[in-house]
C-alpha cells in the first residue's frame, strides 16, 4: 500500500515496510494460514464418503491341544462302532487373509452435499484468514499514524521551546538595559519550563508509540526508527459506488453468506439421511488350515465375493428427524444473520464515511486558518519588540500557532485513518496493499 514515500535515512520505516514486517511476523496470521491448510486438506471426496473403503486383513492362529476323539465307524455289515482316539500335543494352524471393498452406491446424494459443505467450510476458513489479515493491516496503519502524529508533535513542541528560549534571552537582555521589569523575565522563564515539560511528555508519547508499533510488528521493543510524516491520499469512489463495492466485497458480509452456504448443505445432507442407502460389498478371501487331529486334516479355501445391500432407517429415536428440524432452523438463522450483518455493515460504513467527510473538511479549514495564525504571530513578534503588546499577548499568539500546526497534523492523520477504515469495510484494503 503506497501511502508513504520512502526516504533515504537508514532508520526510516515506511508504512509499506511496516505492513510487510507485520504480515510476516504476526503469529495470529501464521496460525490462521495453517488453519486454511487443514481445511483445504479436509475438503476431499474421501472425507465426504464418496470414495470406496478398501481394507485388508489377515490372521495366523496356532493351537497345541491334547485331543480326545470318538470316531464313528460303519462296519461292512452296516453296523456302527465307536473308535476312541487320543492325541497329545495336536497342532492346529490357521492362516486367513482377505481384501474387502465397501462402497455406497446411493445415499440420497448425501455424499455430494457433504463434499460441498466441506468446500464451503474451506472457503469460510479462507475468509476468516482474510478478515484477520485486513484487521492486522488496519491496526498497523493506525499504530503507524500514531507514531507519525507523535513524531510531528515532538517537532512542533521542539520549535515552540526554541521560540520561548529566544524570547527569554531577549527578555533578559531587555531587563539588563531596563526596558522591561523582572516580572516579564519570570513569565518568559515559566514559558520555557512549561514548554520543556510539554516536550518531554511528547517525547515519552513518541517512544511509547514506537514501542507499541515494534511489538505489533514482532520486533524488539527498543528498535529505533523514524517514520515518514508525508501522507498521500488515495482517490476514493463516490458514496454510491463505495456502497456497491461494500455489498460485493465486504469480508464480514462474505462470511455471513458463506455461513448460509454451510447451513444449506447441512440441511441437504441431513435430508438425505432419510433416503434409503444402497451399498456394494466385494472382496477376496483366503483360508488355509492344518489339523493334526480331526477328520479334516487340511482345508484350503480362496475366492471372490460380491453383494449389494439396502439400508433404510425406520426408527432411530427420532434423532434424524430432530437433526433435520434443527438444520432447517439453523438455515433460517443464517438468512437472518445475513440481513443483520448487512444492516450493521451499512451502519458502520455510514458512520465512517461521515467521519471521513468531516475529517476532510476539518483539514481544509485548519489549513486555511494556518496562514492567519502565522501572520498573527509574526505581527505579535514585531509589536512585542516595539513594546506595543505584552509578553502574555505574544505567548498567546505563539500557543495559537503551535495549536494550529498540531490540529493540521492530527486532522491529516485522522483523515488517513478514516480512509484506511473505508478501504477495509469496502473490502479494498488487501487490493491496495498488493
C-alpha positions as a printed NumPy array, in Angstrom:
array([[   0.   ,    0.   ,    0.   ],
       [   1.911,    3.037,   -1.252],
       [   0.66 ,    5.577,    1.289],
       [   4.07 ,    6.978,    2.08 ],
       [   7.157,    7.626,    0.015],
       [  10.425,    6.057,    1.082],
       [  13.187,    8.203,    2.479],
       [  16.927,    7.887,    2.326],
       [  17.627,    7.646,    6.062],
       [  18.729,    4.194,    7.093],
       [  16.359,    4.066,   10.076],
       [  13.335,    5.329,    8.141],
       [  10.41 ,    2.91 ,    8.267],
       [   7.76 ,    3.325,    5.596],
       [   4.196,    2.145,    6.093],
       [   4.585,   -0.46 ,    3.347],
       [   7.613,   -1.886,    5.166],
       [   5.766,   -1.882,    8.493],
       [   2.868,   -3.822,    6.961],
       [   5.225,   -6.28 ,    5.269],
       [   7.091,   -6.948,    8.523],
       [   3.836,   -7.415,   10.433],
       [   2.359,   -9.835,    7.898],
       [   5.486,  -11.975,    8.083],
       [   5.843,  -11.95 ,   11.87 ],
       [   2.29 ,  -11.868,   13.233],
       [   1.583,  -15.173,   14.995],
       [  -2.188,  -14.965,   14.586],
       [  -1.777,  -14.77 ,   10.816],
       [   0.627,  -17.718,   10.788],
       [  -1.801,  -19.826,   12.825],
       [  -4.743,  -18.796,   10.614],
       [  -2.839,  -19.739,    7.463],
       [  -2.181,  -23.202,    8.89 ],
       [  -5.918,  -23.475,    9.603],
       [  -6.565,  -22.869,    5.907],
       [  -4.195,  -25.723,    5.028],
       [  -6.091,  -28.047,    7.37 ],
       [  -9.489,  -27.036,    5.978],
       [  -8.219,  -27.485,    2.43 ],
       [  -6.968,  -30.972,    3.319],
       [ -10.389,  -31.835,    4.744],
       [ -12.352,  -30.748,    1.663],
       [ -11.963,  -34.051,   -0.187],
       [ -14.289,  -36.62 ,   -1.693],
       [ -12.929,  -39.245,    0.69 ],
       [ -13.934,  -37.247,    3.769],
       [ -17.399,  -36.823,    2.273],
       [ -17.833,  -40.581,    1.899],
       [ -17.848,  -40.539,   -1.908],
       [ -14.935,  -42.958,   -2.321],
       [ -14.933,  -46.68 ,   -1.527],
       [ -13.308,  -48.078,    1.592],
       [ -10.791,  -50.804,    0.818],
       [  -9.082,  -52.658,    3.622],
       [  -7.008,  -55.775,    4.014],
       [  -6.923,  -58.075,    6.995],
       [  -5.195,  -61.284,    7.878],
       [  -4.525,  -63.551,   10.811],
       [  -2.496,  -66.553,   11.853],
       [  -3.549,  -68.82 ,   14.721],
       [  -1.554,  -71.615,   16.308],
       [  -3.031,  -74.125,   18.773],
       [  -1.442,  -77.044,   20.605],
       [  -4.027,  -79.207,   22.38 ],
       [  -4.467,  -82.654,   23.862],
       [  -7.347,  -84.131,   21.914],
       [  -9.726,  -86.971,   22.767],
       [ -11.879,  -88.036,   19.821],
       [ -14.568,  -90.648,   19.337],
       [ -14.852,  -91.512,   15.674],
       [ -17.954,  -93.148,   14.263],
       [ -17.171,  -96.151,   12.073],
       [ -19.503,  -98.054,    9.73 ],
       [ -18.72 , -101.754,    9.6  ],
       [ -19.032, -103.89 ,    6.466],
       [ -22.253, -105.377,    7.733],
       [ -23.777, -101.942,    8.185],
       [ -23.415, -101.834,   11.92 ],
       [ -21.874,  -98.839,   13.692],
       [ -18.999,  -98.732,   16.085],
       [ -17.204,  -96.009,   18.042],
       [ -13.448,  -95.913,   17.84 ],
       [ -11.766,  -93.811,   20.518],
       [  -8.689,  -91.809,   19.553],
       [  -6.42 ,  -89.778,   21.781],
       [  -3.719,  -87.43 ,   20.565],
       [  -1.449,  -85.435,   22.836],
       [   0.005,  -82.173,   21.537],
       [  -2.183,  -81.985,   18.449],
       [  -1.261,  -78.834,   16.466],
       [  -3.785,  -76.737,   14.578],
       [  -2.592,  -73.875,   12.334],
       [  -4.982,  -71.457,   10.648],
       [  -3.935,  -68.776,    8.168],
       [  -6.528,  -66.295,    6.814],
       [  -6.35 ,  -63.255,    4.582],
       [  -8.899,  -61.01 ,    2.911],
       [  -9.245,  -57.818,    0.892],
       [ -12.663,  -56.166,    1.167],
       [ -14.322,  -53.235,   -0.537],
       [ -17.28 ,  -51.233,    0.727],
       [ -18.87 ,  -48.54 ,   -1.393],
       [ -22.078,  -46.562,   -1.011],
       [ -23.779,  -46.512,   -4.393],
       [ -26.614,  -44.207,   -3.384],
       [ -27.448,  -42.316,   -0.178],
       [ -29.822,  -39.625,   -1.392],
       [ -26.823,  -37.612,   -2.729],
       [ -25.744,  -37.052,    0.868],
       [ -22.082,  -37.564,   -0.063],
       [ -22.194,  -34.788,   -2.639],
       [ -23.837,  -32.44 ,   -0.132],
       [ -21.21 ,  -33.294,    2.49 ],
       [ -18.454,  -32.581,   -0.022],
       [ -19.932,  -29.173,   -0.856],
       [ -20.267,  -28.479,    2.859],
       [ -16.575,  -29.258,    3.373],
       [ -15.694,  -26.973,    0.481],
       [ -17.861,  -24.22 ,    1.972],
       [ -16.108,  -24.678,    5.318],
       [ -12.796,  -24.366,    3.494],
       [ -13.996,  -21.12 ,    1.931],
       [ -15.186,  -19.946,    5.352],
       [ -11.736,  -20.557,    6.819],
       [ -10.131,  -18.676,    3.944],
       [ -12.43 ,  -15.706,    4.583],
       [ -11.663,  -15.76 ,    8.309],
       [  -7.969,  -15.553,    7.483],
       [  -8.625,  -12.729,    5.034],
       [ -10.619,  -10.847,    7.664],
       [  -7.812,  -11.326,   10.176],
       [  -5.223,  -10.018,    7.717],
       [  -7.392,   -6.975,    6.983],
       [  -7.642,   -6.156,   10.681],
       [  -3.902,   -6.648,   11.175],
       [  -3.125,   -4.283,    8.297],
       [  -5.617,   -1.708,    9.582],
       [  -4.159,   -1.85 ,   13.096],
       [  -0.657,   -1.485,   11.649],
       [  -1.777,    1.628,    9.79 ],
       [  -3.378,    3.085,   12.927],
       [  -0.266,    2.437,   15.021],
       [   1.989,    3.829,   12.284],
       [  -0.095,    7.001,   12.002],
       [   0.058,    7.429,   15.761],
       [   3.861,    7.282,   15.604],
       [   3.791,    9.873,   12.82 ],
       [   1.484,   12.081,   14.907],
       [   3.759,   11.891,   17.946],
       [   6.842,   12.444,   15.811],
       [   5.332,   15.593,   14.309],
       [   4.211,   16.723,   17.766],
       [   7.794,   16.458,   19.016],
       [   8.922,   18.713,   16.173],
       [   6.173,   21.245,   16.905],
       [   6.882,   21.322,   20.643],
       [  10.608,   21.493,   19.993],
       [  10.097,   24.528,   17.744],
       [   7.882,   26.118,   20.384],
       [  10.562,   25.607,   23.042],
       [  13.17 ,   27.168,   20.746],
       [  10.993,   30.268,   20.305],
       [  10.422,   30.503,   24.062],
       [  14.136,   30.256,   24.762],
       [  14.865,   33.002,   22.244],
       [  12.213,   35.194,   23.864],
       [  13.755,   34.534,   27.293],
       [  17.156,   35.652,   26.027],
       [  15.634,   38.806,   24.649],
       [  13.73 ,   39.42 ,   27.87 ],
       [  16.892,   39.013,   29.939],
       [  18.696,   41.42 ,   27.62 ],
       [  15.874,   43.976,   27.784],
       [  15.786,   43.661,   31.584],
       [  19.502,   44.311,   31.759],
       [  19.006,   47.583,   29.917],
       [  15.922,   48.462,   31.95 ],
       [  13.456,   48.103,   29.085],
       [  11.211,   45.639,   30.978],
       [  10.623,   44.661,   34.572],
       [  11.56 ,   41.43 ,   36.346],
       [   8.028,   40.054,   36.034],
       [   8.338,   39.822,   32.243],
       [  11.534,   37.825,   32.606],
       [   9.871,   35.468,   35.085],
       [   6.971,   34.941,   32.706],
       [   9.418,   34.024,   29.941],
       [  11.181,   31.589,   32.278],
       [   7.857,   29.963,   33.178],
       [   7.034,   29.605,   29.486],
       [  10.36 ,   27.882,   28.843],
       [   9.765,   25.469,   31.73 ],
       [   6.221,   24.718,   30.594],
       [   7.382,   24.101,   27.022],
       [  10.189,   21.848,   28.303],
       [   7.692,   19.776,   30.269],
       [   5.376,   19.56 ,   27.247],
       [   8.28 ,   18.491,   25.026],
       [   9.39 ,   15.757,   27.425],
       [   5.836,   14.418,   27.648],
       [   5.536,   14.41 ,   23.86 ],
       [   8.887,   12.626,   23.554],
       [   7.644,    9.991,   26.006],
       [   4.466,    9.55 ,   23.948],
       [   6.62 ,    9.236,   20.853],
       [   8.774,    6.493,   22.382],
       [   5.698,    4.677,   23.688],
       [   4.008,    4.752,   20.272],
       [   7.154,    3.321,   18.635],
       [   7.342,    0.569,   21.235],
       [   3.725,   -0.368,   20.545],
       [   4.319,   -0.497,   16.798],
       [   7.502,   -2.553,   17.246],
       [   5.663,   -5.053,   19.434],
       [   2.798,   -5.346,   16.95 ],
       [   5.273,   -5.92 ,   14.118],
       [   7.004,   -8.614,   16.168],
       [  10.235,   -6.643,   16.552],
       [  12.321,   -5.882,   19.628],
       [  10.571,   -3.062,   21.542],
       [  13.74 ,   -0.954,   21.677],
       [  14.268,   -0.965,   17.899],
       [  14.795,    2.668,   16.906],
       [  13.339,    4.145,   13.73 ],
       [  11.646,    7.155,   12.233],
       [   8.53 ,    7.266,   10.088],
       [   7.68 ,    9.291,    7.038],
       [   5.282,   12.051,    8.017],
       [   4.253,   12.758,    4.435],
       [   0.785,   11.432,    3.616],
       [  -0.588,   10.655,    0.166],
       [  -4.357,   10.367,    0.   ],
       [  -5.955,    7.9  ,   -2.389],
       [  -8.765,    8.885,   -4.747],
       [ -11.973,    7.291,   -3.482],
       [ -15.123,    6.324,   -5.323],
       [ -18.433,    8.078,   -4.827],
       [ -20.576,    7.102,   -1.859],
       [ -22.906,    5.041,   -4.047],
       [ -20.001,    3.208,   -5.684],
       [ -18.426,    2.54 ,   -2.3  ],
       [ -21.669,    1.005,   -1.045],
       [ -21.895,   -1.166,   -4.151],
       [ -18.316,   -2.32 ,   -3.616],
       [ -19.024,   -2.95 ,    0.073],
       [ -22.023,   -5.182,   -0.638],
       [ -19.902,   -7.192,   -3.035],
       [ -16.539,   -7.356,   -1.257],
       [ -17.006,   -6.793,    2.483],
       [ -15.338,   -9.752,    4.209],
       [ -17.708,   -9.917,    7.184],
       [ -20.693,   -9.967,    4.832],
       [ -18.995,  -12.677,    2.783],
       [ -18.559,  -14.694,    5.972],
       [ -22.29 ,  -14.482,    6.674],
       [ -23.121,  -15.604,    3.146],
       [ -20.635,  -18.447,    3.363],
       [ -22.211,  -19.44 ,    6.671],
       [ -25.544,  -19.657,    4.85 ],
       [ -23.935,  -21.923,    2.262],
       [ -22.681,  -24.252,    5.014],
       [ -26.14 ,  -24.299,    6.611],
       [ -27.767,  -25.132,    3.255],
       [ -25.522,  -28.139,    2.691],
       [ -26.026,  -29.241,    6.303],
       [ -29.761,  -29.166,    5.645],
       [ -29.438,  -31.117,    2.393],
       [ -27.105,  -33.718,    3.916],
       [ -29.461,  -34.351,    6.84 ],
       [ -32.41 ,  -34.57 ,    4.476],
       [ -30.502,  -37.204,    2.501],
       [ -30.267,  -39.36 ,    5.65 ],
       [ -33.981,  -40.036,    5.279],
       [ -33.369,  -41.759,    1.94 ],
       [ -32.564,  -45.458,    1.596],
       [ -28.905,  -46.331,    1.181],
       [ -27.663,  -48.767,   -1.4  ],
       [ -24.191,  -50.148,   -0.827],
       [ -21.853,  -52.587,   -2.518],
       [ -19.653,  -55.174,   -0.774],
       [ -16.942,  -57.078,   -2.546],
       [ -13.766,  -58.865,   -1.595],
       [ -11.317,  -61.69 ,   -1.911],
       [ -10.617,  -64.133,    0.941],
       [  -8.127,  -66.92 ,    1.581],
       [  -8.145,  -69.675,    4.242],
       [  -5.546,  -72.351,    4.945],
       [  -5.977,  -74.697,    7.928],
       [  -3.861,  -77.647,    9.005],
       [  -5.108,  -80.048,   11.726],
       [  -3.239,  -82.929,   13.343],
       [  -6.448,  -84.158,   14.928],
       [  -9.856,  -84.448,   13.35 ],
       [ -11.5  ,  -85.789,   10.29 ],
       [ -10.457,  -82.801,    8.197],
       [  -6.691,  -82.69 ,    8.331],
       [  -6.221,  -79.908,    5.773],
       [  -8.509,  -77.2  ,    4.385],
       [  -7.754,  -74.526,    1.819],
       [ -10.299,  -72.019,    0.52 ],
       [  -9.99 ,  -68.888,   -1.61 ],
       [ -12.274,  -66.893,   -3.853],
       [ -14.211,  -63.737,   -4.595],
       [ -17.471,  -62.497,   -3.181],
       [ -19.745,  -59.63 ,   -4.158],
       [ -23.031,  -58.377,   -2.798],
       [ -25.436,  -55.469,   -2.882],
       [ -27.345,  -54.32 ,    0.168],
       [ -30.019,  -51.807,    1.052],
       [ -30.462,  -49.998,    4.364],
       [ -33.452,  -47.887,    5.371],
       [ -33.646,  -46.128,    8.701],
       [ -37.137,  -46.868,   10.016],
       [ -36.723,  -45.592,   13.573],
       [ -33.705,  -44.195,   15.475],
       [ -35.374,  -42.464,   18.384],
       [ -36.312,  -39.539,   16.084],
       [ -32.645,  -38.468,   16.051],
       [ -32.589,  -37.905,   12.285],
       [ -35.904,  -36.053,   12.384],
       [ -34.729,  -33.722,   15.172],
       [ -31.416,  -33.045,   13.439],
       [ -33.26 ,  -32.235,   10.236],
       [ -35.573,  -29.811,   12.059],
       [ -32.619,  -28.131,   13.779],
       [ -30.803,  -27.796,   10.46 ],
       [ -33.876,  -26.131,    8.984],
       [ -33.933,  -23.648,   11.88 ],
       [ -30.206,  -23.015,   11.502],
       [ -30.809,  -22.277,    7.826],
       [ -33.38 ,  -19.615,    8.723],
       [ -30.99 ,  -18.176,   11.3  ],
       [ -28.252,  -17.885,    8.69 ],
       [ -30.585,  -15.964,    6.389],
       [ -31.487,  -13.574,    9.194],
       [ -27.803,  -13.229,   10.081],
       [ -27.049,  -12.007,    6.554],
       [ -29.714,   -9.306,    6.804],
       [ -28.478,   -8.263,   10.242],
       [ -24.838,   -8.208,    9.135],
       [ -25.673,   -6.151,    6.067],
       [ -27.534,   -3.607,    8.187],
       [ -24.673,   -3.445,   10.713],
       [ -22.066,   -3.055,    7.984],
       [ -24.02 ,   -0.307,    6.221],
       [ -24.433,    1.494,    9.545],
       [ -20.699,    1.282,   10.203],
       [ -19.978,    2.459,    6.679],
       [ -22.274,    5.467,    7.062],
       [ -20.526,    6.499,   10.272],
       [ -17.039,    6.032,    8.828],
       [ -17.949,    7.828,    5.603],
       [ -19.412,   10.787,    7.524],
       [ -16.328,   10.884,    9.749],
       [ -14.122,   10.823,    6.648],
       [ -16.035,   13.716,    5.113],
       [ -15.853,   15.64 ,    8.381],
       [ -12.116,   14.988,    8.67 ],
       [ -11.65 ,   16.206,    5.105],
       [ -13.477,   19.436,    5.873],
       [ -11.601,   19.894,    9.158],
       [  -8.276,   19.55 ,    7.376],
       [  -9.198,   22.142,    4.764],
       [ -10.382,   24.552,    7.456],
       [  -7.239,   24.09 ,    9.54 ],
       [  -5.015,   24.59 ,    6.506],
       [  -6.836,   27.773,    5.557],
       [  -6.509,   29.086,    9.129],
       [  -2.793,   28.38 ,    9.386],
       [  -1.738,   31.473,    7.425],
       [  -3.86 ,   33.617,    9.723],
       [  -2.137,   32.267,   12.826],
       [   1.283,   32.647,   11.207],
       [   0.619,   36.268,   10.334],
       [  -0.794,   36.908,   13.813],
       [   2.326,   35.51 ,   15.46 ],
       [   4.613,   37.413,   13.105],
       [   2.809,   40.711,   13.827],
       [   2.817,   39.919,   17.547],
       [   6.6  ,   39.484,   17.484],
       [   7.005,   42.871,   15.845],
       [   4.6  ,   44.543,   18.238],
       [   6.334,   42.936,   21.198],
       [   9.703,   44.214,   20.077],
       [   8.164,   47.668,   19.665],
       [   6.642,   47.459,   23.123],
       [   3.081,   47.612,   21.844],
       [   1.946,   44.289,   23.414],
       [   2.922,   42.35 ,   26.497],
       [   4.777,   39.042,   26.663],
       [   1.46 ,   37.444,   27.609],
       [  -0.067,   38.534,   24.306],
       [   2.948,   37.23 ,   22.423],
       [   2.75 ,   33.938,   24.286],
       [  -0.928,   33.645,   23.372],
       [  -0.132,   34.138,   19.685],
       [   2.665,   31.586,   19.935],
       [   0.394,   28.961,   21.511],
       [  -2.293,   29.645,   18.93 ],
       [   0.183,   28.989,   16.112],
       [   1.517,   25.775,   17.696],
       [  -2.026,   24.57 ,   18.344],
       [  -2.974,   25.29 ,   14.72 ],
       [   0.011,   23.27 ,   13.459],
       [  -0.881,   20.363,   15.721],
       [  -4.521,   20.417,   14.627],
       [  -3.419,   20.201,   10.993],
       [  -1.21 ,   17.199,   11.76 ],
       [  -3.955,   15.497,   13.754],
       [  -6.584,   16.209,   11.081],
       [  -4.238,   14.833,    8.407],
       [  -3.676,   11.524,   10.173],
       [  -7.314,   11.265,   11.219],
       [  -8.331,   11.638,    7.591],
       [  -5.802,    8.983,    6.569],
       [  -7.076,    6.6  ,    9.236],
       [ -10.681,    7.078,    8.085],
       [  -9.563,    6.432,    4.538],
       [  -7.996,    3.142,    5.663],
       [ -11.18 ,    2.222,    7.536],
       [ -13.225,    2.897,    4.399],
       [ -10.901,    0.679,    2.374],
       [ -11.24 ,   -2.049,    5.   ],
       [ -15.029,   -2.031,    5.267],
       [ -15.437,   -1.981,    1.481],
       [ -13.032,   -4.914,    1.081],
       [ -10.461,   -2.93 ,   -0.912],
       [  -7.655,   -2.781,    1.654],
       [  -5.938,   -6.018,    0.614],
       [  -6.035,   -4.999,   -3.051],
       [  -4.43 ,   -1.658,   -2.206],
       [  -1.749,   -3.48 ,   -0.227],
       [  -0.857,   -5.882,   -3.054]])
